[in-house]
Coordinates of C-alpha atoms and ligand atoms in Angstrom, one line a residue:
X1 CA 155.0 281.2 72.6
X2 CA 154.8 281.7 76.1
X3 CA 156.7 283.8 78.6
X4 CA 155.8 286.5 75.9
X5 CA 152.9 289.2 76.7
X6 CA 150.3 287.0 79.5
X7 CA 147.7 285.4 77.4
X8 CA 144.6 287.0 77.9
X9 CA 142.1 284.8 80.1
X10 CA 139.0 285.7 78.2
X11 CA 140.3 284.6 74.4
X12 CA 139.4 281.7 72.7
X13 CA 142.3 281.7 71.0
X14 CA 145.2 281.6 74.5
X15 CA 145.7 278.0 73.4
X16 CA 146.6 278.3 69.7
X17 CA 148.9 281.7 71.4
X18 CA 150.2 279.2 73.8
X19 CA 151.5 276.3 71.7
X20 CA 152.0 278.5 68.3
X21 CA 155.8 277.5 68.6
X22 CA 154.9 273.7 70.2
X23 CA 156.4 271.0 68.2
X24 CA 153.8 268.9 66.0
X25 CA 154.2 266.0 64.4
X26 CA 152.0 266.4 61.9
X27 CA 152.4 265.0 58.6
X28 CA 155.4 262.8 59.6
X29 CA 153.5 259.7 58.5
X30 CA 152.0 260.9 55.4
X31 CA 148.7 263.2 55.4
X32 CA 146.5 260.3 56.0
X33 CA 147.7 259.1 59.6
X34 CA 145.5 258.3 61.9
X35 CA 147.9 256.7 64.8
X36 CA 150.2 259.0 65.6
X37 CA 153.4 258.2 68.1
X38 CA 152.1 254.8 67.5
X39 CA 154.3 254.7 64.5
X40 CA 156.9 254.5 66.5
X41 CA 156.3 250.8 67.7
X42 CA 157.7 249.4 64.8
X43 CA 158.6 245.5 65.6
X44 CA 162.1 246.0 67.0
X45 CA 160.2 248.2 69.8
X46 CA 157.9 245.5 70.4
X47 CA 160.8 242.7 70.2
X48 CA 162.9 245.2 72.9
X49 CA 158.9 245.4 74.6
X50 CA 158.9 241.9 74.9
X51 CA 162.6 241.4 76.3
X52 CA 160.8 243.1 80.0
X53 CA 159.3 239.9 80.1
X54 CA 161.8 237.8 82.7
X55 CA 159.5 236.7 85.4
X56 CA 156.0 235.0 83.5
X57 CA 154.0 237.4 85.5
X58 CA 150.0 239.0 84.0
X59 CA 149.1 242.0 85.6
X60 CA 145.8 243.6 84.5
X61 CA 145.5 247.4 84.9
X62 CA 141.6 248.0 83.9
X63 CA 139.3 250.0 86.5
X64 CA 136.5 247.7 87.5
X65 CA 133.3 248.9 85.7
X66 CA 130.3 249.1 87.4
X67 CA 131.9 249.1 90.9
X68 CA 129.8 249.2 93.5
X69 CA 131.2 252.7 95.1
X70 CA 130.3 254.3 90.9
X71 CA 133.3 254.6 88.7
X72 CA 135.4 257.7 87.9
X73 CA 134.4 259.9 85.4
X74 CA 134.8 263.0 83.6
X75 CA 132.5 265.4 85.3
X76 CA 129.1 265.6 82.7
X77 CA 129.3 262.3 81.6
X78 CA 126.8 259.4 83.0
X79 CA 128.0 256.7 85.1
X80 CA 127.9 253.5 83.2
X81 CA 124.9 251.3 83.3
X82 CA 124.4 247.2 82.9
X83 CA 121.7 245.7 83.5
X84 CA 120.3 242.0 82.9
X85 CA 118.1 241.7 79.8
X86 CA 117.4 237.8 81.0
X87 CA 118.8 235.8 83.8
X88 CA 117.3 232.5 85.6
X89 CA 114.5 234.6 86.5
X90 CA 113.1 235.0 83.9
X91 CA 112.5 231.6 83.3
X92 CA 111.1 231.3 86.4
X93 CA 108.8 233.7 85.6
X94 CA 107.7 232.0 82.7
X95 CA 109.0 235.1 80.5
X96 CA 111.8 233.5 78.6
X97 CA 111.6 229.8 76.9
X98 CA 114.3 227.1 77.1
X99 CA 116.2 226.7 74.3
X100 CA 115.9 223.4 73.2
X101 CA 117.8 220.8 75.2
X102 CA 116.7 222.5 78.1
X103 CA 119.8 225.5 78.0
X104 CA 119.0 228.8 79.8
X105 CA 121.6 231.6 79.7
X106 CA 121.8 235.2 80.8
X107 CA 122.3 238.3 78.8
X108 CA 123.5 242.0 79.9
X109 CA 123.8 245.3 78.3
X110 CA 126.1 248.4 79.0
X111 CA 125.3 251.9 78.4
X112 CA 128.5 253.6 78.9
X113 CA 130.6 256.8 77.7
X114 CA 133.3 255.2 75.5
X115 CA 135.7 257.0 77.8
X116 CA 133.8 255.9 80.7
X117 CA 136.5 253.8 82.5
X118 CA 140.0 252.6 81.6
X119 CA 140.2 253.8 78.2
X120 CA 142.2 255.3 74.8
X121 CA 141.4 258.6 73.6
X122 CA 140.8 258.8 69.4
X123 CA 143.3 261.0 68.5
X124 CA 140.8 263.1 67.2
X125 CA 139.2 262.7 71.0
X126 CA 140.2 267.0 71.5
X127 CA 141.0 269.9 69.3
X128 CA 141.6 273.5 68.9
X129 CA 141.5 276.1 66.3
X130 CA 139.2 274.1 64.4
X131 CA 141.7 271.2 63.4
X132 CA 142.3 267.6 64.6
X133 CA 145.2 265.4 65.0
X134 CA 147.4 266.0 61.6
X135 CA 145.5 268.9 60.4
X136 CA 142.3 267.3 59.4
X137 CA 139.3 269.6 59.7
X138 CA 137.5 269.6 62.9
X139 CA 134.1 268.9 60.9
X140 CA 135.2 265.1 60.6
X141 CA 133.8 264.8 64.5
X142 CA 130.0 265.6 63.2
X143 CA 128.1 262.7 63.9
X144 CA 131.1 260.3 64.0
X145 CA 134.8 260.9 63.8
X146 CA 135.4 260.3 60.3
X147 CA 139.2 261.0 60.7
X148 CA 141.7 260.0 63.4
X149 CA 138.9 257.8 65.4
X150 CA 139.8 254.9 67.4
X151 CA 139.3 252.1 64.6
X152 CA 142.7 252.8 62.7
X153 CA 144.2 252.5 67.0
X154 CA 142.3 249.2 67.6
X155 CA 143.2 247.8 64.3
X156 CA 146.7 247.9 64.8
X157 CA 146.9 247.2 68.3
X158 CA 148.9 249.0 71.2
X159 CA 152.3 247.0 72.2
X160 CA 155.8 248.1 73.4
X161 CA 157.9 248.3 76.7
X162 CA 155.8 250.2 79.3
X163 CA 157.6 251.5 82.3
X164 CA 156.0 253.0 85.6
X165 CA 156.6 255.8 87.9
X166 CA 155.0 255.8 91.0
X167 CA 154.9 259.8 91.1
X168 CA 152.9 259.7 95.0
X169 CA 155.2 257.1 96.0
X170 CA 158.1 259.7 94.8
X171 CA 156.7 262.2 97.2
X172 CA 156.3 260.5 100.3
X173 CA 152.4 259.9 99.7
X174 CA 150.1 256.9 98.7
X175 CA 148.1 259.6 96.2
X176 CA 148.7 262.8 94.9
X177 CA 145.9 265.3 95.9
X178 CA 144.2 268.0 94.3
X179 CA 147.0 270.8 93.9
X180 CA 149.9 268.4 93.7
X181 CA 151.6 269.3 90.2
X182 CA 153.6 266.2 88.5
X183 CA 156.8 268.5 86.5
X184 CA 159.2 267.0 84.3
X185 CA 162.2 267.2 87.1
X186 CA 159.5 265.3 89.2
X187 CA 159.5 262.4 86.0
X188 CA 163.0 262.2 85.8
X189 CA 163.3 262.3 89.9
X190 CA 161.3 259.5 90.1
X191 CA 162.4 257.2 87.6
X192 CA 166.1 257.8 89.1
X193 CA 164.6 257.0 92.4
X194 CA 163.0 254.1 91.2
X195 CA 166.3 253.1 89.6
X196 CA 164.7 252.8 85.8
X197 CA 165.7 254.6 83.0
X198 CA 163.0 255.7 80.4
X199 CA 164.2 254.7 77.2
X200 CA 163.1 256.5 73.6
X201 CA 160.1 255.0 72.4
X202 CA 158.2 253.8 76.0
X203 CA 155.1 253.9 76.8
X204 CA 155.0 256.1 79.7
X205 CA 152.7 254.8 82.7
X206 CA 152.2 257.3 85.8
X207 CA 150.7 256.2 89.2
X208 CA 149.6 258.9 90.3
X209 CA 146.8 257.4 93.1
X210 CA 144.2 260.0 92.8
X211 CA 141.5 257.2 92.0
X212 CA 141.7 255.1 95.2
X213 CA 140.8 258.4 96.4
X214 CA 137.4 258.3 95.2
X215 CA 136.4 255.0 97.0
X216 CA 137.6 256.1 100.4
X217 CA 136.6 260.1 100.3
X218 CA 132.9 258.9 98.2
X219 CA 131.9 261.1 95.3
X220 CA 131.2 264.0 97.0
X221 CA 134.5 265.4 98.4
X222 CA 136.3 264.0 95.4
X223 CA 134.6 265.7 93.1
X224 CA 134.6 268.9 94.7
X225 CA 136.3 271.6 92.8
X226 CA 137.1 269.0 90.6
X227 CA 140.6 269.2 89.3
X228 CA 143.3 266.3 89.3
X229 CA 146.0 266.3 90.5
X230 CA 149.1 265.4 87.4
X231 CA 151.3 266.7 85.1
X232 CA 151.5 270.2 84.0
X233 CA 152.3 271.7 80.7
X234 CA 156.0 273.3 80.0
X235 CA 158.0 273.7 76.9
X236 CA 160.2 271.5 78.2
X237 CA 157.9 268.8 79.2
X238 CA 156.6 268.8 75.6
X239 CA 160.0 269.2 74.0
X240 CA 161.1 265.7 76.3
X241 CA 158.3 264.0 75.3
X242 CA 158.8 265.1 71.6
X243 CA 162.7 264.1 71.5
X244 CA 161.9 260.6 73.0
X245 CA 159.6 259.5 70.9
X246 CA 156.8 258.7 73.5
X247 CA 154.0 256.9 72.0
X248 CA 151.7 256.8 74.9
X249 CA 150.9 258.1 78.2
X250 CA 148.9 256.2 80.5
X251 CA 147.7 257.2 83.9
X252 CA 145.5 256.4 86.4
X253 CA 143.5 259.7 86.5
X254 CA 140.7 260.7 84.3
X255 CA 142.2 263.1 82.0
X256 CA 146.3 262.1 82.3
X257 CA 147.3 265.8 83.8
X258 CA 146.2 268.4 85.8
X259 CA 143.0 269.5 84.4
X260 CA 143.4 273.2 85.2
X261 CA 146.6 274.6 84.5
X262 CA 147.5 276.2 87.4
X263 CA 149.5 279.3 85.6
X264 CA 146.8 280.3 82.7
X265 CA 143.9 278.7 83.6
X266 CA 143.2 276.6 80.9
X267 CA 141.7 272.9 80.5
X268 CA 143.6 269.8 78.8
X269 CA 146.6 271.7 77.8
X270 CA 148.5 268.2 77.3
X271 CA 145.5 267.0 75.8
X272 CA 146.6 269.8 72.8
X273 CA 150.0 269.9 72.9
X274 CA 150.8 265.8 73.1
X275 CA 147.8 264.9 71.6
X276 CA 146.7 266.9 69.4
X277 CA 150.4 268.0 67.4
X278 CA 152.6 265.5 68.5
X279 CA 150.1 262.3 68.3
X280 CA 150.6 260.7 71.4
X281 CA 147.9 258.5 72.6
X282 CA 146.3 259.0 75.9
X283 CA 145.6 255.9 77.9
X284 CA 143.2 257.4 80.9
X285 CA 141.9 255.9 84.2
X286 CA 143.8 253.1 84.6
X287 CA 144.3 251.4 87.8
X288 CA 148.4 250.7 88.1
X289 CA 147.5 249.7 92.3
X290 CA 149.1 246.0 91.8
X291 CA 151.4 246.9 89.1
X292 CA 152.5 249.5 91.5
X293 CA 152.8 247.0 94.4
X294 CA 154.2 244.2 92.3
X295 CA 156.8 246.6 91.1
X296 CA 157.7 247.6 94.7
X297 CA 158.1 244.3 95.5
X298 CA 160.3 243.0 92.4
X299 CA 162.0 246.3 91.8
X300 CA 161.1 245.7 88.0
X301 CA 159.5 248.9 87.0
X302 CA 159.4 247.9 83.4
X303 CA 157.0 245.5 81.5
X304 CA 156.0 244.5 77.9
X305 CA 152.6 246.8 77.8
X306 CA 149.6 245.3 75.4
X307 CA 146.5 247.3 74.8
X308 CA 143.7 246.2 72.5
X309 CA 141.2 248.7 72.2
X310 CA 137.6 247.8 70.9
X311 CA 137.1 248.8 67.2
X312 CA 134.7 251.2 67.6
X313 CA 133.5 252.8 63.9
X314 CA 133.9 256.5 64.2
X315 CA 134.5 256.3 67.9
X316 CA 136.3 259.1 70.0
X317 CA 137.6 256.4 72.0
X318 CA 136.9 252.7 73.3
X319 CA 137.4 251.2 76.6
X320 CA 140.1 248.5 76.9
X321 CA 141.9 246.7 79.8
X322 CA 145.8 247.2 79.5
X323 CA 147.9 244.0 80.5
X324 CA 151.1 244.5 81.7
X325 CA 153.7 241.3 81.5
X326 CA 156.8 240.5 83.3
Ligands
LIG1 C1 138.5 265.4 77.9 O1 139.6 265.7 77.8 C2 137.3 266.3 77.7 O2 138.1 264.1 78.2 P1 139.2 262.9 78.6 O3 139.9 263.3 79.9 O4 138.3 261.7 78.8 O5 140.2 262.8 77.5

């Protein structure tokens, strides 16, 4: 547990020391779950989801793939790719035929990292100490996630009240910056500001900003000493998020909290301790810009949240765009 003797940075094992007294939720749904805090959208949540809808309003909150100023991704992974396979030209080039009736039509294809914009981790997605989401054995990734991919997720369907905090807004700034830590004080600060109250079983979305960033610094500076700013891990972050029942957190960076954790070092700390024991599903890079504004404007910072991921067999993850309603 920590605050007991400092971890020792060059370990393998400081994560496991870290969260060895973290709650987990494993087993809570039976041995064979696969979705997590998404048990805990049973139909009265999505009925009480639903009742945020007072004003008839769509907002979509997907990041625009393919954009002309590249996308934001994970550092290592490829930028996606679509090209035309067949377009007008190529009947004028004499290389396609007419189908009969005289119809042309155009074709693409995408080469993309499944979480390679706007998308949901598989809970499976990130592991230590060789074991997955509800204990299963880390040797269900090889070759395909045989165990806790994002099928059993995109089969059932993500849908509940989603509520936002605009966490730069909360500090004075249109985006937090690398170094700016999001706390669970700062949460709760915000959502007081904002006049919301997070009830047990939202879906938690964070503006956080750092995206925009990317299209008006270019590629360069913003990936520099890459490491986004977000939330931090703390007992007590973990505990909260554990007592309310969260079954989602969503935010417009690309890995939902600080990468680097700026006490011990380590990388995807939330990804472990929310993830990994408690279940929750992460819902990364999306862009809450008009959700943000429209909420600003309307002063209603809560919203039925729908999420259909794409049912991916054995996938880590899948792209999807969230819609929030109003
Ligand atoms: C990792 O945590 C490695 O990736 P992502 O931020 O896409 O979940």
């Amino acid at each position: 547990m920590v605050g007991k003797a400092p971890l020792n940075p060059k370990d393998d094992r400081r994560m496991s020391q870290l969260l060895a007294g973290s709650p987990k939720n494993w087993g809570r749904w039976g041995p064979d779950d696969e979705i997590g805090a998404l048990n805990f959208l049973t139909s009265a949540e999505i009925l009480r989801g639903a009742r945020a809808i007072r004003q008839g309003k769509v907002i979509t909150c997907g990041e625009l793939i393919g954009s002309p100023t590249g996308d934001p991704i994970f550092p290592g992974r490829a930028q996606p790719q679509r090209a035309n396979t067949q377009d007008h030209g190529s009947y004028q080039a004499g290389k396609k035929t007419p189908l009969p009736g005289g119809i042309q039509y155009a074709d693409d294809q995408i080469t993309m990292f499944l979480q390679g914009s706007t998308q949901y981790d598989a809970l499976g997605h990130v592991w230590y100490d060789d074991q997955l989401w509800n204990g299963y054995p880390a040797s269900e990734t090889i070759g395909g996630m045989k165990k806790a991919s994002i099928q059993p997720i995109a089969e059932r369907g993500v849908v509940g009240r989603g509520v936002l905090l605009d966490m730069a807004a909360a500090r004075g700034k249109f985006a937090l910056e690398k170094g700016d830590t999001v706390t669970l004080d700062d949460l709760l600060a915000a959502a007081k500001k904002q006049g919301v109250t997070i009830e047990k079983h939202d879906i938690l979305c964070l503006r956080i900003g750092f995206l925009q960033l990317l299209h008006t610094q270019g590629p360069e500076k913003f990936y520099a000493d890459f490491n986004e700013p977000g939330l931090i891990y703390s007992p007590e972050l973990v505990d909260w998020f554990h007592k309310m029942e969260i079954p989602a957190l969503c935010t417009d960076t690309i890995s939902n909290e600080m990468d680097f954790d700026p006490e011990n070092g380590m990388q995807v700390t939330l990804h472990c301790a929310l993830m990994r024991n408690l279940g929750i599903l992460f819902n990364e890079i999306c862009n809450f810009e008009a959700l943000a504004k429209d909420c600003h404007e309307d002063g209603q910072w809560d919203f039925l949240y729908v999420g259909a991921p794409l049912k991916v067999h054995q996938g880590t993850g899948s792209p999807l765009n969230v819609v929030a309603i109003k």
